[in-house]
JSON list of C-alpha atoms in Angstrom, two decimals:
[
{"chain": "C", "resi": 1, "resn": "MET", "atom": "CA", "xyz": [44.53, -14.06, 49.90]},
{"chain": "C", "resi": 2, "resn": "GLY", "atom": "CA", "xyz": [45.84, -17.03, 48.01]},
{"chain": "C", "resi": 3, "resn": "THR", "atom": "CA", "xyz": [49.24, -17.81, 49.48]},
{"chain": "C", "resi": 4, "resn": "LYS", "atom": "CA", "xyz": [49.85, -19.19, 52.93]},
{"chain": "C", "resi": 5, "resn": "CYS", "atom": "CA", "xyz": [50.00, -16.61, 55.69]},
{"chain": "C", "resi": 6, "resn": "SER", "atom": "CA", "xyz": [52.37, -17.65, 58.46]},
{"chain": "C", "resi": 7, "resn": "ARG", "atom": "CA", "xyz": [54.27, -16.07, 61.36]},
{"chain": "C", "resi": 8, "resn": "PRO", "atom": "CA", "xyz": [56.76, -17.01, 64.06]},
{"chain": "C", "resi": 9, "resn": "ARG", "atom": "CA", "xyz": [55.32, -18.98, 66.95]},
{"chain": "C", "resi": 10, "resn": "ASP", "atom": "CA", "xyz": [56.01, -16.28, 69.55]},
{"chain": "C", "resi": 11, "resn": "GLU", "atom": "CA", "xyz": [53.36, -13.55, 69.44]},
{"chain": "C", "resi": 12, "resn": "PRO", "atom": "CA", "xyz": [53.87, -9.81, 69.93]},
{"chain": "C", "resi": 13, "resn": "GLY", "atom": "CA", "xyz": [52.53, -8.34, 73.13]},
{"chain": "C", "resi": 14, "resn": "GLU", "atom": "CA", "xyz": [48.90, -7.30, 73.06]},
{"chain": "C", "resi": 15, "resn": "LYS", "atom": "CA", "xyz": [48.52, -3.63, 73.75]},
{"chain": "C", "resi": 16, "resn": "GLY", "atom": "CA", "xyz": [45.85, -1.01, 73.39]},
{"chain": "C", "resi": 17, "resn": "GLY", "atom": "CA", "xyz": [44.99, 2.56, 74.21]},
{"chain": "C", "resi": 18, "resn": "SER", "atom": "CA", "xyz": [41.91, 4.17, 75.62]},
{"chain": "C", "resi": 19, "resn": "ALA", "atom": "CA", "xyz": [39.39, 6.58, 74.19]},
{"chain": "C", "resi": 20, "resn": "ASN", "atom": "CA", "xyz": [36.03, 8.12, 74.96]},
{"chain": "C", "resi": 21, "resn": "GLY", "atom": "CA", "xyz": [33.20, 7.71, 72.50]},
{"chain": "C", "resi": 22, "resn": "PRO", "atom": "CA", "xyz": [33.36, 5.96, 69.10]},
{"chain": "C", "resi": 23, "resn": "VAL", "atom": "CA", "xyz": [36.87, 5.12, 67.92]},
{"chain": "C", "resi": 24, "resn": "PRO", "atom": "CA", "xyz": [38.13, 4.58, 64.36]},
{"chain": "C", "resi": 25, "resn": "VAL", "atom": "CA", "xyz": [38.63, 1.15, 62.86]},
{"chain": "C", "resi": 26, "resn": "SER", "atom": "CA", "xyz": [41.12, 0.75, 60.00]},
{"chain": "C", "resi": 27, "resn": "LEU", "atom": "CA", "xyz": [41.77, -2.15, 57.66]},
{"chain": "C", "resi": 28, "resn": "HIS", "atom": "CA", "xyz": [45.47, -2.42, 56.75]},
{"chain": "C", "resi": 29, "resn": "ILE", "atom": "CA", "xyz": [46.32, -4.15, 53.47]},
{"chain": "C", "resi": 30, "resn": "TYR", "atom": "CA", "xyz": [49.66, -5.83, 52.73]},
{"chain": "C", "resi": 31, "resn": "ASP", "atom": "CA", "xyz": [51.23, -7.53, 49.74]},
{"chain": "C", "resi": 32, "resn": "VAL", "atom": "CA", "xyz": [52.18, -11.05, 50.80]},
{"chain": "C", "resi": 33, "resn": "GLY", "atom": "CA", "xyz": [55.87, -11.36, 51.69]},
{"chain": "C", "resi": 34, "resn": "THR", "atom": "CA", "xyz": [58.69, -8.84, 51.77]},
{"chain": "C", "resi": 35, "resn": "SER", "atom": "CA", "xyz": [60.71, -9.72, 48.66]},
{"chain": "C", "resi": 36, "resn": "GLY", "atom": "CA", "xyz": [58.58, -7.65, 46.27]},
{"chain": "C", "resi": 37, "resn": "ARG", "atom": "CA", "xyz": [57.20, -10.78, 44.60]},
{"chain": "C", "resi": 38, "resn": "GLY", "atom": "CA", "xyz": [53.85, -10.35, 46.32]},
{"chain": "C", "resi": 39, "resn": "GLN", "atom": "CA", "xyz": [53.46, -6.90, 44.77]},
{"chain": "C", "resi": 40, "resn": "THR", "atom": "CA", "xyz": [54.38, -8.30, 41.35]},
{"chain": "C", "resi": 41, "resn": "LEU", "atom": "CA", "xyz": [52.00, -11.22, 41.85]},
{"chain": "C", "resi": 42, "resn": "ASN", "atom": "CA", "xyz": [49.13, -8.83, 42.58]},
{"chain": "C", "resi": 43, "resn": "TRP", "atom": "CA", "xyz": [50.07, -6.75, 39.55]},
{"chain": "C", "resi": 44, "resn": "LEU", "atom": "CA", "xyz": [49.87, -9.87, 37.37]},
{"chain": "C", "resi": 45, "resn": "LEU", "atom": "CA", "xyz": [46.58, -10.98, 38.89]},
{"chain": "C", "resi": 46, "resn": "SER", "atom": "CA", "xyz": [44.90, -7.56, 38.91]},
{"chain": "C", "resi": 47, "resn": "PRO", "atom": "CA", "xyz": [43.60, -7.80, 35.27]},
{"chain": "C", "resi": 48, "resn": "LEU", "atom": "CA", "xyz": [41.72, -10.92, 36.41]},
{"chain": "C", "resi": 49, "resn": "GLY", "atom": "CA", "xyz": [40.13, -8.99, 39.27]},
{"chain": "C", "resi": 50, "resn": "VAL", "atom": "CA", "xyz": [41.91, -10.97, 41.99]},
{"chain": "C", "resi": 51, "resn": "GLY", "atom": "CA", "xyz": [44.90, -10.53, 44.28]},
{"chain": "C", "resi": 52, "resn": "ALA", "atom": "CA", "xyz": [46.86, -12.12, 47.12]},
{"chain": "C", "resi": 53, "resn": "PHE", "atom": "CA", "xyz": [46.72, -9.99, 50.26]},
{"chain": "C", "resi": 54, "resn": "HIS", "atom": "CA", "xyz": [47.38, -10.13, 53.96]},
{"chain": "C", "resi": 55, "resn": "CYS", "atom": "CA", "xyz": [45.26, -7.82, 56.07]},
{"chain": "C", "resi": 56, "resn": "GLY", "atom": "CA", "xyz": [44.74, -6.77, 59.67]},
{"chain": "C", "resi": 57, "resn": "VAL", "atom": "CA", "xyz": [42.21, -4.69, 61.59]},
{"chain": "C", "resi": 58, "resn": "GLU", "atom": "CA", "xyz": [43.41, -1.81, 63.77]},
{"chain": "C", "resi": 59, "resn": "VAL", "atom": "CA", "xyz": [41.33, -0.69, 66.73]},
{"chain": "C", "resi": 60, "resn": "TYR", "atom": "CA", "xyz": [42.50, 0.96, 69.97]},
{"chain": "C", "resi": 61, "resn": "GLY", "atom": "CA", "xyz": [46.08, 1.06, 68.72]},
{"chain": "C", "resi": 62, "resn": "CYS", "atom": "CA", "xyz": [46.47, -2.66, 68.04]},
{"chain": "C", "resi": 63, "resn": "GLU", "atom": "CA", "xyz": [46.27, -4.50, 64.73]},
{"chain": "C", "resi": 64, "resn": "TRP", "atom": "CA", "xyz": [44.55, -7.89, 64.88]},
{"chain": "C", "resi": 65, "resn": "SER", "atom": "CA", "xyz": [44.83, -10.64, 62.30]},
{"chain": "C", "resi": 66, "resn": "PHE", "atom": "CA", "xyz": [44.80, -14.41, 61.83]},
{"chain": "C", "resi": 67, "resn": "SER", "atom": "CA", "xyz": [47.47, -16.73, 60.45]},
{"chain": "C", "resi": 68, "resn": "ASP", "atom": "CA", "xyz": [49.11, -20.10, 60.53]},
{"chain": "C", "resi": 69, "resn": "VAL", "atom": "CA", "xyz": [52.27, -20.41, 62.63]},
{"chain": "C", "resi": 70, "resn": "ALA", "atom": "CA", "xyz": [55.69, -21.76, 61.71]},
{"chain": "C", "resi": 71, "resn": "VAL", "atom": "CA", "xyz": [56.48, -25.06, 63.43]},
{"chain": "C", "resi": 72, "resn": "GLY", "atom": "CA", "xyz": [59.33, -27.53, 63.22]},
{"chain": "C", "resi": 73, "resn": "PRO", "atom": "CA", "xyz": [59.24, -30.83, 61.31]},
{"chain": "C", "resi": 74, "resn": "GLY", "atom": "CA", "xyz": [56.78, -33.23, 62.88]},
{"chain": "C", "resi": 75, "resn": "GLU", "atom": "CA", "xyz": [55.30, -30.57, 65.16]},
{"chain": "C", "resi": 76, "resn": "MET", "atom": "CA", "xyz": [51.67, -29.49, 65.13]},
{"chain": "C", "resi": 77, "resn": "ALA", "atom": "CA", "xyz": [50.46, -25.92, 65.54]},
{"chain": "C", "resi": 78, "resn": "VAL", "atom": "CA", "xyz": [48.24, -25.48, 68.60]},
{"chain": "C", "resi": 79, "resn": "GLY", "atom": "CA", "xyz": [46.36, -22.60, 70.20]},
{"chain": "C", "resi": 80, "resn": "THR", "atom": "CA", "xyz": [44.74, -19.66, 68.51]},
{"chain": "C", "resi": 81, "resn": "GLY", "atom": "CA", "xyz": [45.64, -18.29, 65.11]},
{"chain": "C", "resi": 82, "resn": "ILE", "atom": "CA", "xyz": [44.69, -14.73, 66.15]},
{"chain": "C", "resi": 83, "resn": "PHE", "atom": "CA", "xyz": [47.55, -12.37, 66.95]},
{"chain": "C", "resi": 84, "resn": "CYS", "atom": "CA", "xyz": [48.20, -8.65, 67.28]},
{"chain": "C", "resi": 85, "resn": "CYS", "atom": "CA", "xyz": [51.04, -6.47, 66.07]},
{"chain": "C", "resi": 86, "resn": "GLN", "atom": "CA", "xyz": [52.03, -2.84, 65.74]},
{"chain": "C", "resi": 87, "resn": "PRO", "atom": "CA", "xyz": [49.70, -1.20, 63.20]},
{"chain": "C", "resi": 88, "resn": "ARG", "atom": "CA", "xyz": [50.98, -1.26, 59.60]},
{"chain": "C", "resi": 89, "resn": "ASN", "atom": "CA", "xyz": [53.98, -3.36, 60.69]},
{"chain": "C", "resi": 90, "resn": "CYS", "atom": "CA", "xyz": [52.96, -7.00, 60.33]},
{"chain": "C", "resi": 91, "resn": "GLU", "atom": "CA", "xyz": [56.13, -9.07, 60.18]},
{"chain": "C", "resi": 92, "resn": "GLY", "atom": "CA", "xyz": [56.65, -10.97, 56.94]},
{"chain": "C", "resi": 93, "resn": "HIS", "atom": "CA", "xyz": [54.46, -8.78, 54.72]},
{"chain": "C", "resi": 94, "resn": "THR", "atom": "CA", "xyz": [54.75, -5.46, 52.87]},
{"chain": "C", "resi": 95, "resn": "PHE", "atom": "CA", "xyz": [52.34, -2.72, 53.90]},
{"chain": "C", "resi": 96, "resn": "CYS", "atom": "CA", "xyz": [50.38, -1.17, 51.02]},
{"chain": "C", "resi": 97, "resn": "GLU", "atom": "CA", "xyz": [47.48, 0.94, 52.20]},
{"chain": "C", "resi": 98, "resn": "SER", "atom": "CA", "xyz": [44.89, 1.56, 54.90]},
{"chain": "C", "resi": 99, "resn": "ILE", "atom": "CA", "xyz": [41.14, 1.67, 54.44]},
{"chain": "C", "resi": 100, "resn": "PRO", "atom": "CA", "xyz": [39.04, 3.58, 57.01]},
{"chain": "C", "resi": 101, "resn": "MET", "atom": "CA", "xyz": [36.18, 1.28, 57.99]},
{"chain": "C", "resi": 102, "resn": "GLY", "atom": "CA", "xyz": [34.28, 3.72, 60.17]},
{"chain": "C", "resi": 103, "resn": "LYS", "atom": "CA", "xyz": [33.99, 3.93, 63.96]},
{"chain": "C", "resi": 104, "resn": "THR", "atom": "CA", "xyz": [33.01, 1.41, 66.61]},
{"chain": "C", "resi": 105, "resn": "SER", "atom": "CA", "xyz": [31.09, 2.28, 69.75]},
{"chain": "C", "resi": 106, "resn": "MET", "atom": "CA", "xyz": [32.58, -0.69, 71.60]},
{"chain": "C", "resi": 107, "resn": "SER", "atom": "CA", "xyz": [34.85, 0.11, 74.53]},
{"chain": "C", "resi": 108, "resn": "GLU", "atom": "CA", "xyz": [38.41, -1.20, 74.62]},
{"chain": "C", "resi": 109, "resn": "ALA", "atom": "CA", "xyz": [37.40, -3.72, 77.29]},
{"chain": "C", "resi": 110, "resn": "ASP", "atom": "CA", "xyz": [34.53, -4.91, 75.06]},
{"chain": "C", "resi": 111, "resn": "VAL", "atom": "CA", "xyz": [36.92, -5.27, 72.09]},
{"chain": "C", "resi": 112, "resn": "LEU", "atom": "CA", "xyz": [39.35, -7.34, 74.14]},
{"chain": "C", "resi": 113, "resn": "GLU", "atom": "CA", "xyz": [36.47, -9.49, 75.35]},
{"chain": "C", "resi": 114, "resn": "LEU", "atom": "CA", "xyz": [35.35, -9.97, 71.75]},
{"chain": "C", "resi": 115, "resn": "VAL", "atom": "CA", "xyz": [38.88, -10.93, 70.67]},
{"chain": "C", "resi": 116, "resn": "ALA", "atom": "CA", "xyz": [39.09, -13.44, 73.54]},
{"chain": "C", "resi": 117, "resn": "LEU", "atom": "CA", "xyz": [35.86, -15.02, 72.27]},
{"chain": "C", "resi": 118, "resn": "LEU", "atom": "CA", "xyz": [37.11, -15.08, 68.68]},
{"chain": "C", "resi": 119, "resn": "LYS", "atom": "CA", "xyz": [40.34, -16.76, 69.79]},
{"chain": "C", "resi": 120, "resn": "GLN", "atom": "CA", "xyz": [38.27, -19.77, 70.75]},
{"chain": "C", "resi": 121, "resn": "GLU", "atom": "CA", "xyz": [36.46, -19.74, 67.40]},
{"chain": "C", "resi": 122, "resn": "TRP", "atom": "CA", "xyz": [39.60, -19.27, 65.30]},
{"chain": "C", "resi": 123, "resn": "PRO", "atom": "CA", "xyz": [42.17, -21.92, 66.36]},
{"chain": "C", "resi": 124, "resn": "VAL", "atom": "CA", "xyz": [45.36, -22.07, 64.33]},
{"chain": "C", "resi": 125, "resn": "CYS", "atom": "CA", "xyz": [44.58, -25.64, 63.28]},
{"chain": "C", "resi": 126, "resn": "ASN", "atom": "CA", "xyz": [41.56, -24.33, 61.32]},
{"chain": "C", "resi": 127, "resn": "TYR", "atom": "CA", "xyz": [43.65, -22.00, 59.17]},
{"chain": "C", "resi": 128, "resn": "HIS", "atom": "CA", "xyz": [43.07, -22.65, 55.46]},
{"chain": "C", "resi": 129, "resn": "THR", "atom": "CA", "xyz": [44.58, -20.69, 52.60]},
{"chain": "C", "resi": 130, "resn": "LEU", "atom": "CA", "xyz": [41.27, -20.45, 50.73]},
{"chain": "C", "resi": 131, "resn": "HIS", "atom": "CA", "xyz": [38.45, -21.06, 53.21]},
{"chain": "C", "resi": 132, "resn": "LYS", "atom": "CA", "xyz": [39.59, -19.53, 56.51]},
{"chain": "C", "resi": 133, "resn": "ASN", "atom": "CA", "xyz": [42.42, -17.01, 56.29]},
{"chain": "C", "resi": 134, "resn": "CYS", "atom": "CA", "xyz": [43.29, -13.50, 57.49]},
{"chain": "C", "resi": 135, "resn": "CYS", "atom": "CA", "xyz": [40.83, -11.89, 55.07]},
{"chain": "C", "resi": 136, "resn": "HIS", "atom": "CA", "xyz": [37.93, -13.96, 56.39]},
{"chain": "C", "resi": 137, "resn": "PHE", "atom": "CA", "xyz": [38.93, -13.13, 59.97]},
{"chain": "C", "resi": 138, "resn": "CYS", "atom": "CA", "xyz": [39.16, -9.39, 59.28]},
{"chain": "C", "resi": 139, "resn": "ASP", "atom": "CA", "xyz": [35.77, -9.50, 57.59]},
{"chain": "C", "resi": 140, "resn": "GLU", "atom": "CA", "xyz": [34.20, -11.13, 60.65]},
{"chain": "C", "resi": 141, "resn": "LEU", "atom": "CA", "xyz": [35.98, -8.86, 63.12]},
{"chain": "C", "resi": 142, "resn": "CYS", "atom": "CA", "xyz": [34.88, -5.72, 61.27]},
{"chain": "C", "resi": 143, "resn": "GLN", "atom": "CA", "xyz": [31.28, -6.90, 61.25]},
{"chain": "C", "resi": 144, "resn": "ARG", "atom": "CA", "xyz": [31.41, -7.78, 64.95]},
{"chain": "C", "resi": 145, "resn": "LEU", "atom": "CA", "xyz": [32.79, -4.30, 65.63]},
{"chain": "C", "resi": 146, "resn": "GLY", "atom": "CA", "xyz": [29.78, -2.84, 63.85]},
{"chain": "C", "resi": 147, "resn": "VAL", "atom": "CA", "xyz": [31.59, -1.25, 60.90]},
{"chain": "C", "resi": 148, "resn": "GLY", "atom": "CA", "xyz": [30.36, -3.62, 58.19]},
{"chain": "C", "resi": 149, "resn": "PRO", "atom": "CA", "xyz": [32.17, -6.11, 55.93]},
{"chain": "C", "resi": 150, "resn": "VAL", "atom": "CA", "xyz": [35.53, -5.53, 54.27]},
{"chain": "C", "resi": 151, "resn": "PRO", "atom": "CA", "xyz": [35.50, -4.44, 50.60]},
{"chain": "C", "resi": 152, "resn": "ARG", "atom": "CA", "xyz": [34.71, -7.33, 48.26]},
{"chain": "C", "resi": 153, "resn": "TRP", "atom": "CA", "xyz": [37.89, -6.99, 46.22]},
{"chain": "C", "resi": 154, "resn": "ILE", "atom": "CA", "xyz": [39.99, -8.07, 49.22]},
{"chain": "C", "resi": 155, "resn": "MET", "atom": "CA", "xyz": [38.22, -11.43, 49.27]},
{"chain": "C", "resi": 156, "resn": "THR", "atom": "CA", "xyz": [38.36, -12.08, 45.53]},
{"chain": "C", "resi": 157, "resn": "LEU", "atom": "CA", "xyz": [41.21, -14.59, 45.29]},
{"chain": "C", "resi": 158, "resn": "ALA", "atom": "CA", "xyz": [40.10, -16.58, 48.34]},
{"chain": "C", "resi": 159, "resn": "ASN", "atom": "CA", "xyz": [36.50, -16.71, 47.13]},
{"chain": "C", "resi": 160, "resn": "ALA", "atom": "CA", "xyz": [37.46, -17.55, 43.55]},
{"chain": "C", "resi": 161, "resn": "GLY", "atom": "CA", "xyz": [39.77, -20.32, 44.73]},
{"chain": "C", "resi": 162, "resn": "ALA", "atom": "CA", "xyz": [37.15, -21.73, 47.08]},
{"chain": "C", "resi": 163, "resn": "ALA", "atom": "CA", "xyz": [34.57, -21.73, 44.28]},
{"chain": "C", "resi": 164, "resn": "ILE", "atom": "CA", "xyz": [36.92, -23.59, 41.96]},
{"chain": "C", "resi": 165, "resn": "ALA", "atom": "CA", "xyz": [37.79, -26.08, 44.70]},
{"chain": "C", "resi": 166, "resn": "SER", "atom": "CA", "xyz": [34.10, -26.74, 45.48]},
{"chain": "C", "resi": 167, "resn": "ALA", "atom": "CA", "xyz": [33.55, -27.38, 41.77]},
{"chain": "C", "resi": 168, "resn": "GLY", "atom": "CA", "xyz": [36.09, -30.20, 41.97]},
{"chain": "C", "resi": 169, "resn": "ASP", "atom": "CA", "xyz": [38.97, -28.55, 40.12]},
{"chain": "C", "resi": 170, "resn": "PRO", "atom": "CA", "xyz": [41.29, -26.91, 42.69]},
{"chain": "C", "resi": 171, "resn": "ALA", "atom": "CA", "xyz": [44.25, -27.33, 40.35]},
{"chain": "C", "resi": 172, "resn": "CYS", "atom": "CA", "xyz": [43.00, -24.40, 38.26]},
{"chain": "C", "resi": 173, "resn": "CYS", "atom": "CA", "xyz": [43.42, -21.91, 41.09]},
{"chain": "C", "resi": 174, "resn": "TRP", "atom": "CA", "xyz": [46.85, -23.21, 42.07]},
{"chain": "C", "resi": 175, "resn": "ALA", "atom": "CA", "xyz": [47.97, -23.26, 38.44]},
{"chain": "C", "resi": 176, "resn": "LEU", "atom": "CA", "xyz": [46.95, -19.62, 38.07]},
{"chain": "C", "resi": 177, "resn": "VAL", "atom": "CA", "xyz": [48.87, -18.55, 41.15]},
{"chain": "C", "resi": 178, "resn": "GLY", "atom": "CA", "xyz": [51.78, -20.84, 40.27]},
{"chain": "C", "resi": 179, "resn": "GLN", "atom": "CA", "xyz": [52.13, -19.31, 36.83]},
{"chain": "C", "resi": 180, "resn": "ALA", "atom": "CA", "xyz": [52.05, -15.82, 38.26]},
{"chain": "C", "resi": 181, "resn": "ARG", "atom": "CA", "xyz": [54.65, -16.78, 40.85]},
{"chain": "C", "resi": 182, "resn": "GLN", "atom": "CA", "xyz": [56.86, -18.27, 38.17]},
{"chain": "C", "resi": 183, "resn": "ALA", "atom": "CA", "xyz": [56.66, -15.03, 36.24]},
{"chain": "C", "resi": 184, "resn": "CYS", "atom": "CA", "xyz": [57.64, -13.18, 39.40]},
{"chain": "C", "resi": 185, "resn": "CYS", "atom": "CA", "xyz": [60.64, -15.41, 40.04]},
{"chain": "C", "resi": 186, "resn": "CYS", "atom": "CA", "xyz": [61.83, -16.23, 36.54]},
{"chain": "C", "resi": 187, "resn": "GLY", "atom": "CA", "xyz": [60.38, -13.56, 34.29]},
{"chain": "C", "resi": 188, "resn": "PRO", "atom": "CA", "xyz": [61.97, -10.28, 33.18]},
{"chain": "C", "resi": 189, "resn": "SER", "atom": "CA", "xyz": [63.19, -8.08, 36.01]},
{"chain": "C", "resi": 190, "resn": "LEU", "atom": "CA", "xyz": [60.62, -5.36, 35.62]},
{"chain": "C", "resi": 191, "resn": "ALA", "atom": "CA", "xyz": [59.30, -3.14, 38.39]},
{"chain": "C", "resi": 192, "resn": "PRO", "atom": "CA", "xyz": [55.50, -3.35, 38.62]},
{"chain": "C", "resi": 193, "resn": "PRO", "atom": "CA", "xyz": [53.49, -0.16, 38.18]},
{"chain": "C", "resi": 194, "resn": "ARG", "atom": "CA", "xyz": [51.96, 1.58, 41.16]},
{"chain": "C", "resi": 195, "resn": "ARG", "atom": "CA", "xyz": [48.84, -0.01, 42.57]},
{"chain": "C", "resi": 196, "resn": "PRO", "atom": "CA", "xyz": [45.66, 1.80, 41.49]},
{"chain": "C", "resi": 197, "resn": "PRO", "atom": "CA", "xyz": [43.73, 3.56, 44.27]},
{"chain": "C", "resi": 198, "resn": "HIS", "atom": "CA", "xyz": [41.56, 1.20, 46.28]},
{"chain": "C", "resi": 199, "resn": "ARG", "atom": "CA", "xyz": [37.83, 1.14, 45.71]},
{"chain": "C", "resi": 200, "resn": "SER", "atom": "CA", "xyz": [36.01, 3.08, 48.40]},
{"chain": "C", "resi": 201, "resn": "LEU", "atom": "CA", "xyz": [33.14, 1.61, 50.37]},
{"chain": "C", "resi": 202, "resn": "GLN", "atom": "CA", "xyz": [30.85, 4.01, 48.52]},
{"chain": "C", "resi": 203, "resn": "ASP", "atom": "CA", "xyz": [32.11, 2.61, 45.20]},
{"chain": "C", "resi": 204, "resn": "GLU", "atom": "CA", "xyz": [31.38, -0.92, 46.46]},
{"chain": "C", "resi": 205, "resn": "ASP", "atom": "CA", "xyz": [27.82, 0.07, 47.36]},
{"chain": "C", "resi": 206, "resn": "GLU", "atom": "CA", "xyz": [27.22, 1.56, 43.91]},
{"chain": "C", "resi": 207, "resn": "ARG", "atom": "CA", "xyz": [28.27, -1.60, 42.10]}
]
């Protein structure tokens, strides 16, 4: 994603179910924000092969993700950036679609133990819009669950922005997103077309 992902400081309760045998893992994709501008932004960026997304990983009835937290002036965010929410209902973003990632053989207790470990590795102070965001977290969590990496197109804007920044010209990425945002806010009031179907994991493998 390419715009800052933030949430209220108070976290939702962490809940989960129970199951025998392998359980499904789903990747939930959101347009950033709830005003409709995130959907328009992604529509404008899609011809360039990029987009600005929030995402979360659902396993055992809980959706896990990573974000910055909202703090008051002069305050510093502390603790972990990992949080859980009701699947497909992440506050502050607009749900778009779910991608089945396969099944994990990890028990619920093992998943919670893994998340506890990741909470130490993903403090909120390390959140970065381009280098360490919710997409990077979901990619790592999916791989640690044994279902493989997230589809490449989800990481496109973060990776493109990081590449530009490492080349010494971060203004290019921000200018691109800024222009798209300006079009969203100040351009003609046109409803964006429907999002094309997501690329399947099989499609990714064939590329």
